[in-house]
JSON list of C-alpha atoms in Angstrom, two decimals:
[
{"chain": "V", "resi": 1, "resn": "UNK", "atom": "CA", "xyz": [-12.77, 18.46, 0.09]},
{"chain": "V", "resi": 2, "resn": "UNK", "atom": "CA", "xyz": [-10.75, 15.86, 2.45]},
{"chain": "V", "resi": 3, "resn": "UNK", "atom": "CA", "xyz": [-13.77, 15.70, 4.88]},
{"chain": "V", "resi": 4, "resn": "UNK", "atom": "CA", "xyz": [-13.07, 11.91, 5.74]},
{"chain": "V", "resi": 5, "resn": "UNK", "atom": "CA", "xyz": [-15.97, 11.36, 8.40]},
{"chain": "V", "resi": 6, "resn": "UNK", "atom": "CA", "xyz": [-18.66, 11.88, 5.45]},
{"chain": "V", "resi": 7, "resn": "UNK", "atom": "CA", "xyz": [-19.80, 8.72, 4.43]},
{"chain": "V", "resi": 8, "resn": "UNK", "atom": "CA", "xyz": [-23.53, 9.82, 2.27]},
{"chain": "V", "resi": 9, "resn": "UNK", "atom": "CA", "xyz": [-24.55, 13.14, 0.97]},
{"chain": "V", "resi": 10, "resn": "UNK", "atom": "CA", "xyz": [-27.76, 14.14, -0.86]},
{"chain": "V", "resi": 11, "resn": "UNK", "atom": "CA", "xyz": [-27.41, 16.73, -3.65]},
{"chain": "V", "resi": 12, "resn": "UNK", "atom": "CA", "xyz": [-30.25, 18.36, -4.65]},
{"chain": "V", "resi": 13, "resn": "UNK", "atom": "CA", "xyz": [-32.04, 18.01, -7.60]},
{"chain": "V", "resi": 14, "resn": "UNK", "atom": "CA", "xyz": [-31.16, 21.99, -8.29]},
{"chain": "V", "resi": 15, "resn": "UNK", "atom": "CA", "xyz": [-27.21, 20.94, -8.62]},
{"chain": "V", "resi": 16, "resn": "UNK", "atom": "CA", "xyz": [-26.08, 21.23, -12.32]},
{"chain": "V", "resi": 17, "resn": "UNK", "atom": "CA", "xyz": [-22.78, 21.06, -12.01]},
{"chain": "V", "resi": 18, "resn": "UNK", "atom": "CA", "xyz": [-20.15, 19.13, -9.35]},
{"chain": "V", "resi": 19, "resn": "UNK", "atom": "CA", "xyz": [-16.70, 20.65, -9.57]},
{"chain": "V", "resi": 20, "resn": "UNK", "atom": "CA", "xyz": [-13.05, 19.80, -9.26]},
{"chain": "V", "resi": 21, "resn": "UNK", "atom": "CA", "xyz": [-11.90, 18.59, -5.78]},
{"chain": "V", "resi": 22, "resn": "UNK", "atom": "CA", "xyz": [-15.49, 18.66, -4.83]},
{"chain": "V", "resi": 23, "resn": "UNK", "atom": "CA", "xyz": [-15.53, 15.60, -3.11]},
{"chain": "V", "resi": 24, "resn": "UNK", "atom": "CA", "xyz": [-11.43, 14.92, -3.16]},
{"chain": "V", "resi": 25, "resn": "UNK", "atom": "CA", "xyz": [-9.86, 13.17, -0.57]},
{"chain": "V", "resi": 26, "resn": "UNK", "atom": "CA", "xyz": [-13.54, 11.85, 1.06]},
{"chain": "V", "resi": 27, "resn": "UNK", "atom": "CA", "xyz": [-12.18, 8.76, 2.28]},
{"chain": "V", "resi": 28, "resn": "UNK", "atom": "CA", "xyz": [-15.14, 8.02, 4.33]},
{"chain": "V", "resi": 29, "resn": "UNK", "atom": "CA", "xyz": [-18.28, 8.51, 1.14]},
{"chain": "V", "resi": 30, "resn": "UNK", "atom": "CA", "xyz": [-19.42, 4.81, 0.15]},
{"chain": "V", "resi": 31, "resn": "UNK", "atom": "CA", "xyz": [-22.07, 5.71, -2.31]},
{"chain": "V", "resi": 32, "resn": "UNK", "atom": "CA", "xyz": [-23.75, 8.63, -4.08]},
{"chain": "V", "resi": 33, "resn": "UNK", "atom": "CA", "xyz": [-26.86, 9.14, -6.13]},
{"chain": "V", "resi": 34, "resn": "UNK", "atom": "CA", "xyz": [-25.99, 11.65, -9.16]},
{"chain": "V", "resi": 35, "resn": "UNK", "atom": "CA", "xyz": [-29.15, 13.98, -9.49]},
{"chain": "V", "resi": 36, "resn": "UNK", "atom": "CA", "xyz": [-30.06, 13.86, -13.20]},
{"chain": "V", "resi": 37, "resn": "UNK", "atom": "CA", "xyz": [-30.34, 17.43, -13.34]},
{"chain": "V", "resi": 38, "resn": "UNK", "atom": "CA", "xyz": [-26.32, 17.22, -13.14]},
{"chain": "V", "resi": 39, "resn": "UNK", "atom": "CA", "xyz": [-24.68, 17.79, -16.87]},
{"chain": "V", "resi": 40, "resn": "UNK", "atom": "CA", "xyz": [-20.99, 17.60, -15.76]},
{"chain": "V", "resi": 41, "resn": "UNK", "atom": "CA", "xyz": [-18.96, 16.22, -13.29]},
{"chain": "V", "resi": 42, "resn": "UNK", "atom": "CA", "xyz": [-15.55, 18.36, -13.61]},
{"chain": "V", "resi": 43, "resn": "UNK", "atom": "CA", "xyz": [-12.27, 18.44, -13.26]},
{"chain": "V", "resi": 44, "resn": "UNK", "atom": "CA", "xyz": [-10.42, 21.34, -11.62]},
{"chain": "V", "resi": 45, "resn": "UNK", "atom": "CA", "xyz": [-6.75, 22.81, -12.96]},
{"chain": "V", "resi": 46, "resn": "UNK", "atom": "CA", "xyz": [-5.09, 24.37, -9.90]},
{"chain": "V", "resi": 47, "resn": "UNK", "atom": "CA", "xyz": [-2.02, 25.58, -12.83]},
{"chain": "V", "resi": 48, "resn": "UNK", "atom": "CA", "xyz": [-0.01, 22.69, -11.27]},
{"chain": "V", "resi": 49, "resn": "UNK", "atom": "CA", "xyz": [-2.13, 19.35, -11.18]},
{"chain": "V", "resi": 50, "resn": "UNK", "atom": "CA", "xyz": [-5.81, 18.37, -11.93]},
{"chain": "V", "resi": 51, "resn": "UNK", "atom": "CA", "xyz": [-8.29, 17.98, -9.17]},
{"chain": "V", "resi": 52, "resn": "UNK", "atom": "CA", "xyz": [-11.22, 15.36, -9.53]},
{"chain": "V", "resi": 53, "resn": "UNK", "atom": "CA", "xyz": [-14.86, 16.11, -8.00]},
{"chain": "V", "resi": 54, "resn": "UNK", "atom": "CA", "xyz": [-14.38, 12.34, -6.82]},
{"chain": "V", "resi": 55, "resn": "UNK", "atom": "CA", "xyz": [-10.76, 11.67, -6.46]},
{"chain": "V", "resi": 56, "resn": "UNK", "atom": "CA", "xyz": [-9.43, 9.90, -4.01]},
{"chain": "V", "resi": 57, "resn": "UNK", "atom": "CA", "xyz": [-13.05, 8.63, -2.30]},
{"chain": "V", "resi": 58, "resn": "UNK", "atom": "CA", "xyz": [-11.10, 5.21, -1.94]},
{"chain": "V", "resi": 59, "resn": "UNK", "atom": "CA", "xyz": [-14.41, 3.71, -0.23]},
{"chain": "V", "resi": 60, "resn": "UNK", "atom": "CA", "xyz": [-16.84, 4.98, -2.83]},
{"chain": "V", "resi": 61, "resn": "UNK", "atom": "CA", "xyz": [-18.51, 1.72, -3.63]},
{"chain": "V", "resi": 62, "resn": "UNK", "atom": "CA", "xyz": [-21.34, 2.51, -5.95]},
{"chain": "V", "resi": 63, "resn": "UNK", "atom": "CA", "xyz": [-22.23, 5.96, -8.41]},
{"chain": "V", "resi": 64, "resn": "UNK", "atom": "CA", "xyz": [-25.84, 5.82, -9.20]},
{"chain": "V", "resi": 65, "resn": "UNK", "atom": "CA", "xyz": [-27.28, 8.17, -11.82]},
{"chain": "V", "resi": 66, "resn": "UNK", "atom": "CA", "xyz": [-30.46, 8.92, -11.33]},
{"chain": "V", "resi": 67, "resn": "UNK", "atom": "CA", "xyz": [-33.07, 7.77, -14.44]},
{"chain": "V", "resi": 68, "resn": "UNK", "atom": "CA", "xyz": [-33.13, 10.52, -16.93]},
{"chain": "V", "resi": 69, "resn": "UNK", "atom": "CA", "xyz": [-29.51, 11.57, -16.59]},
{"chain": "V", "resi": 70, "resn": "UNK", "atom": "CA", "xyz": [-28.46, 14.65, -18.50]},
{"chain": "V", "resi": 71, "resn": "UNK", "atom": "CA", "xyz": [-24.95, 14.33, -17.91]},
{"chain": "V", "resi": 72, "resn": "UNK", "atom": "CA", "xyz": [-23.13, 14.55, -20.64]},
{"chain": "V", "resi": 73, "resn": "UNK", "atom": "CA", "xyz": [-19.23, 14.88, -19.13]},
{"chain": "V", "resi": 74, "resn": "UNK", "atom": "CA", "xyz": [-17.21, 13.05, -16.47]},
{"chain": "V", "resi": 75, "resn": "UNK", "atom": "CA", "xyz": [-14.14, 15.07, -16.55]},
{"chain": "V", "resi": 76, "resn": "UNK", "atom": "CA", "xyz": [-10.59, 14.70, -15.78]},
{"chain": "V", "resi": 77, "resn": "UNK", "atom": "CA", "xyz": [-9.80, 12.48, -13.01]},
{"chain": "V", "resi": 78, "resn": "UNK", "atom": "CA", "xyz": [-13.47, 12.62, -11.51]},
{"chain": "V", "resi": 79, "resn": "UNK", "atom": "CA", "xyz": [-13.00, 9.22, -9.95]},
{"chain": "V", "resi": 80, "resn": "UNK", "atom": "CA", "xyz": [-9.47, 8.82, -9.95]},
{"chain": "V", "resi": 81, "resn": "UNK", "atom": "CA", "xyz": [-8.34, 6.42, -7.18]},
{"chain": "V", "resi": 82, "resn": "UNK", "atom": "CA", "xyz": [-11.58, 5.10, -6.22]},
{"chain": "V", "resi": 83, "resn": "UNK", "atom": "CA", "xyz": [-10.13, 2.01, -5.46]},
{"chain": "V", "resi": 84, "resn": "UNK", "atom": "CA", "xyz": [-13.91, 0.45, -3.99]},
{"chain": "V", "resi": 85, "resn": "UNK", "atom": "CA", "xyz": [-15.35, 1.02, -7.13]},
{"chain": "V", "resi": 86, "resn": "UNK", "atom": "CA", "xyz": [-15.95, -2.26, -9.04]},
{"chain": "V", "resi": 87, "resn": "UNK", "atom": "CA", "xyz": [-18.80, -1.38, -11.19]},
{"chain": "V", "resi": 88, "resn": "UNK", "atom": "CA", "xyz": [-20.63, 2.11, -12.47]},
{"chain": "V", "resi": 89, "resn": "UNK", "atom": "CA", "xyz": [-23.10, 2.32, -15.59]},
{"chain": "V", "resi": 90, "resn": "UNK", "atom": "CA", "xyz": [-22.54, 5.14, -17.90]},
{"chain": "V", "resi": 91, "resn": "UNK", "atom": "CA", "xyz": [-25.79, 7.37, -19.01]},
{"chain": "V", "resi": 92, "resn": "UNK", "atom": "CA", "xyz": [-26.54, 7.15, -22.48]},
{"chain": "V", "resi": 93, "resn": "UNK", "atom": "CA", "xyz": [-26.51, 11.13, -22.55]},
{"chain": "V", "resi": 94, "resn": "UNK", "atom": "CA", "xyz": [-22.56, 11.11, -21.94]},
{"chain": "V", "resi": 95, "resn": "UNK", "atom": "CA", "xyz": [-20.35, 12.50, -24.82]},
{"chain": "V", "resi": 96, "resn": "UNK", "atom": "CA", "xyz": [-17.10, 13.09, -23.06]},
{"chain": "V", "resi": 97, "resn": "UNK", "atom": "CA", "xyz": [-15.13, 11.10, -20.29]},
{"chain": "V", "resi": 98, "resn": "UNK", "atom": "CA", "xyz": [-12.03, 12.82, -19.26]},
{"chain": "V", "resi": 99, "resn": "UNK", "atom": "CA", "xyz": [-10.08, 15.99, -20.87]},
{"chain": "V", "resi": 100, "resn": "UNK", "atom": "CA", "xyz": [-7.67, 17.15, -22.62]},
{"chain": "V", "resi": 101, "resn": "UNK", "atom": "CA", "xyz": [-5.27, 20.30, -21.15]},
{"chain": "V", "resi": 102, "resn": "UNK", "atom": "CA", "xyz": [-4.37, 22.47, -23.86]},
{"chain": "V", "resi": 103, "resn": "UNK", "atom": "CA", "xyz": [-2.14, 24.20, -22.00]},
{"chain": "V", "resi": 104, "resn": "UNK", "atom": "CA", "xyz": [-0.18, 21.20, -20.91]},
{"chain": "V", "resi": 105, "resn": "UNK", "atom": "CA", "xyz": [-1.30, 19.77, -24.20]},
{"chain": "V", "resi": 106, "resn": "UNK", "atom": "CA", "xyz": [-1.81, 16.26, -22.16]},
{"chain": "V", "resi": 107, "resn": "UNK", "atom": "CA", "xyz": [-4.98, 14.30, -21.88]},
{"chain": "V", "resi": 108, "resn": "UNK", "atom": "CA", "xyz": [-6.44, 13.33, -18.59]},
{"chain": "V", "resi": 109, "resn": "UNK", "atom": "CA", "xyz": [-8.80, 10.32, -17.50]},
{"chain": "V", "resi": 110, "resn": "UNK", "atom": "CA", "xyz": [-11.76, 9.89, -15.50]},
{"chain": "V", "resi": 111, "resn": "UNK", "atom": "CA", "xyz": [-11.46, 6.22, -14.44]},
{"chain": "V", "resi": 112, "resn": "UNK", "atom": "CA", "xyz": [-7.34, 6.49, -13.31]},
{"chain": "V", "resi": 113, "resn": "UNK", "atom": "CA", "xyz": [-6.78, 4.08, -10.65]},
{"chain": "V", "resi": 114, "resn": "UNK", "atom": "CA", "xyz": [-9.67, 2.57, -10.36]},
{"chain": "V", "resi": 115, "resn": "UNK", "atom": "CA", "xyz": [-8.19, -0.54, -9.98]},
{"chain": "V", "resi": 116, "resn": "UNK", "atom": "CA", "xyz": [-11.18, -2.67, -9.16]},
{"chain": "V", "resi": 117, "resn": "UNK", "atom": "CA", "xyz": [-13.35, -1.45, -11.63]},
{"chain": "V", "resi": 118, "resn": "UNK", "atom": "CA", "xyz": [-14.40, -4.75, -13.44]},
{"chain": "V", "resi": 119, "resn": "UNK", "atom": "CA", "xyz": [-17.78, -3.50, -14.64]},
{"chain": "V", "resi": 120, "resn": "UNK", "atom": "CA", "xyz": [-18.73, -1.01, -17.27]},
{"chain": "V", "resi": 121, "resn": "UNK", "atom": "CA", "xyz": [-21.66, -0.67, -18.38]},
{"chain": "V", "resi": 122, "resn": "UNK", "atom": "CA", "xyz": [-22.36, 2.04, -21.58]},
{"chain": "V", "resi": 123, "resn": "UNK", "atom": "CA", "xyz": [-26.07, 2.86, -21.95]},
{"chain": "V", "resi": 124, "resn": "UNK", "atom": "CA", "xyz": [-24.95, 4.33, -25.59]},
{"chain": "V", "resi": 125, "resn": "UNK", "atom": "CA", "xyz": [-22.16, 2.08, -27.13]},
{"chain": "V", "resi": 126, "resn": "UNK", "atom": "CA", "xyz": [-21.94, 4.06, -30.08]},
{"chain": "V", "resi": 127, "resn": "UNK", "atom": "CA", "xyz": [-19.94, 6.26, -31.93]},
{"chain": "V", "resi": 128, "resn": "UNK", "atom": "CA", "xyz": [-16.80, 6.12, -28.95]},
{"chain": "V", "resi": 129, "resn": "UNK", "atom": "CA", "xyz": [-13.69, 7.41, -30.48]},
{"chain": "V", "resi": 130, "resn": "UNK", "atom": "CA", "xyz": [-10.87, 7.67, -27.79]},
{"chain": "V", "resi": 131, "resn": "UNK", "atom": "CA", "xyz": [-7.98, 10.31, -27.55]},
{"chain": "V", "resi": 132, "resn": "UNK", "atom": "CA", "xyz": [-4.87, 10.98, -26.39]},
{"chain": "V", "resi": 133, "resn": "UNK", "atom": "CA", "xyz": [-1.80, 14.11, -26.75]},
{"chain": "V", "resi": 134, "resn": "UNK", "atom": "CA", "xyz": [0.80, 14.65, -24.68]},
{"chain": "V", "resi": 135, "resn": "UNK", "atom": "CA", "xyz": [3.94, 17.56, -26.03]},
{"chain": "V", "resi": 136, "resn": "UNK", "atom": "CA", "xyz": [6.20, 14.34, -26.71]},
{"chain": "V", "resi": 137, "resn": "UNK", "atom": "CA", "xyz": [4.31, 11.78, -28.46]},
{"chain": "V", "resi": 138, "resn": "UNK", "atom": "CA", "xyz": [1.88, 13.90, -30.11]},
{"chain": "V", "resi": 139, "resn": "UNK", "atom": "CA", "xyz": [-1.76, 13.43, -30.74]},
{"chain": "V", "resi": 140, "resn": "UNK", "atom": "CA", "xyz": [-3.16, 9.75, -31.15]},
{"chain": "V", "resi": 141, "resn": "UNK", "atom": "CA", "xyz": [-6.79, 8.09, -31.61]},
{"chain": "V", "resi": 142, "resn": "UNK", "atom": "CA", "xyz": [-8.75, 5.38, -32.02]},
{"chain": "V", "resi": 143, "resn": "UNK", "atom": "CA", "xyz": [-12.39, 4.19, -32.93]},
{"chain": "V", "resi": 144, "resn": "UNK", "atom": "CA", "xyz": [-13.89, 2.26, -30.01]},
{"chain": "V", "resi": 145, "resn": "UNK", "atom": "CA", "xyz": [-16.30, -0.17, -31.53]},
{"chain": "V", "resi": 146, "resn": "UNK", "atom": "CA", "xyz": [-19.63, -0.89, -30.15]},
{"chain": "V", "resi": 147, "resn": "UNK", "atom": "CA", "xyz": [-18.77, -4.52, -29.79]},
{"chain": "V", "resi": 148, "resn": "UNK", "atom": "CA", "xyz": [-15.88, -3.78, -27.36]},
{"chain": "V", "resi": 149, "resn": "UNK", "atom": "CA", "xyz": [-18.05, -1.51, -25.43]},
{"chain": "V", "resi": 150, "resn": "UNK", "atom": "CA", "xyz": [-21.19, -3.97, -25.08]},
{"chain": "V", "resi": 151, "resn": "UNK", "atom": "CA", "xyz": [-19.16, -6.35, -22.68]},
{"chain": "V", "resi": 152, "resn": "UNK", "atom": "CA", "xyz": [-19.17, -4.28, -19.38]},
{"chain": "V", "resi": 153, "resn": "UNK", "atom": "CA", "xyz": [-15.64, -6.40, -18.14]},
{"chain": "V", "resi": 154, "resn": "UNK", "atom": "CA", "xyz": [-13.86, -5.76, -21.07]},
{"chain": "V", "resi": 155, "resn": "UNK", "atom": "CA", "xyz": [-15.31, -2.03, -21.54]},
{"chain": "V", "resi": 156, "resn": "UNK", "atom": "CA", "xyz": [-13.66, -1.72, -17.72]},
{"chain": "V", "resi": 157, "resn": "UNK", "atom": "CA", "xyz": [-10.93, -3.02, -19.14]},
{"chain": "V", "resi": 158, "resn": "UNK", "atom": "CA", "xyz": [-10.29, -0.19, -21.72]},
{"chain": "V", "resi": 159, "resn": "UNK", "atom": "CA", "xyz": [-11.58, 2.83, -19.43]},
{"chain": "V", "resi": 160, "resn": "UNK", "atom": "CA", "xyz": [-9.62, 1.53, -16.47]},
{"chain": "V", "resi": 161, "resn": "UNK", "atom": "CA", "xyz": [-6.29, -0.02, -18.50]},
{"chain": "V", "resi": 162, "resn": "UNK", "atom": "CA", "xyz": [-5.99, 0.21, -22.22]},
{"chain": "V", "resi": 163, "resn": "UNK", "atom": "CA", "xyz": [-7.44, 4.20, -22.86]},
{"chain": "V", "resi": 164, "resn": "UNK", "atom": "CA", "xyz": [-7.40, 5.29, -19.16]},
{"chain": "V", "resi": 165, "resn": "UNK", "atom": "CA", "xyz": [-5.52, 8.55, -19.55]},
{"chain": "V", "resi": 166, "resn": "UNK", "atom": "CA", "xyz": [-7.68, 9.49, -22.58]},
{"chain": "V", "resi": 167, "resn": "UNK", "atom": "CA", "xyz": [-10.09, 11.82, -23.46]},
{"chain": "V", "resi": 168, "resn": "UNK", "atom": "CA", "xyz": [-13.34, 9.79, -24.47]},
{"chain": "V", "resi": 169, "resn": "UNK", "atom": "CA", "xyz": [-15.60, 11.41, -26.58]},
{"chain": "V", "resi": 170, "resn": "UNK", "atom": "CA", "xyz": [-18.97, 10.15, -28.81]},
{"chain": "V", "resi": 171, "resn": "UNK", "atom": "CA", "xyz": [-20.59, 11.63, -31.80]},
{"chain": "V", "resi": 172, "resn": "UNK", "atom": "CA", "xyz": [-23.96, 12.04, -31.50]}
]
């Protein structure tokens, strides 16, 4: 958390899981390798705000998941801000990008303010149906085709723009 001078960082094979705010705030971290022993990449609810593993690593330049990827969630704001990012290839294991806060009832986003991400790339373009509730509007959703998803500049264009603060989630 906010350690700004840290610019790479190996994580073990071992690692399952990488929290909320586990990474938040390192300005300094250009590029990590996801182990694929990792199956989520979380969010963390302090009661007032969500905390992403990866938020705010405004120099993080390239995510890598390693070949065999188990992941199956990138939750709520796990690379919100990451302004360097331009590109990032989602594993074909994922089911779930972002979250949804019951107790807020309000959906959260993985990709928020990534505003140079031009590049998605879905290993699994199928089955996508994205989410959204907040207390006000109430709950709404939509079927992402696989056609939308197979073009990685306009799939950046719905995780970073269109559906960015909704929960993504694929049938299996």
């Amino acid at each position: 958390y906010g350690c700004t001078g840290l610019t790479e960082i190996v994580i073990p094979a071992s690692v399952t899981s990488i929290g909320g705010a586990a990474f938040y705030g390192c300005t300094g971290l250009t590029e990590i390798v996801i182990p694929a022993s990792v199956t989520s990449i979380t969010g963390y609810y302090d009661g007032w705000s969500y905390w992403g593993a990866f938020e705010g690593c405004s120099s993080l330049t390239r995510v890598t998941f390693a070949e065999g990827s188990q992941l199956t969630t990138i939750g709520a704001y796990a690379f919100y801000g990451c302004t360097g990012l331009t590109e990032i290839v989602i594993p074909a294991s994922v089911t779930h990008i972002g979250d949804y806060d019951e107790w807020e009832e309000y959906t959260y986003g993985a990709f928020e303010g990534c505003t140079n991400l031009t590049s998605v790339t879905f290993e699994n373009t199928t089955g996508w149906l994205v989410i959204t509730e907040d207390w006000w509007a109430g709950q709404d959703e939509a079927d992402i085709s696989s056609e939308d998803l197979l073009d990685p500049a306009n799939a950046a264009t719905l995780i970073r723009n269109t559906y960015s603060d909704y929960k993504w989630s694929r049938s299996e």
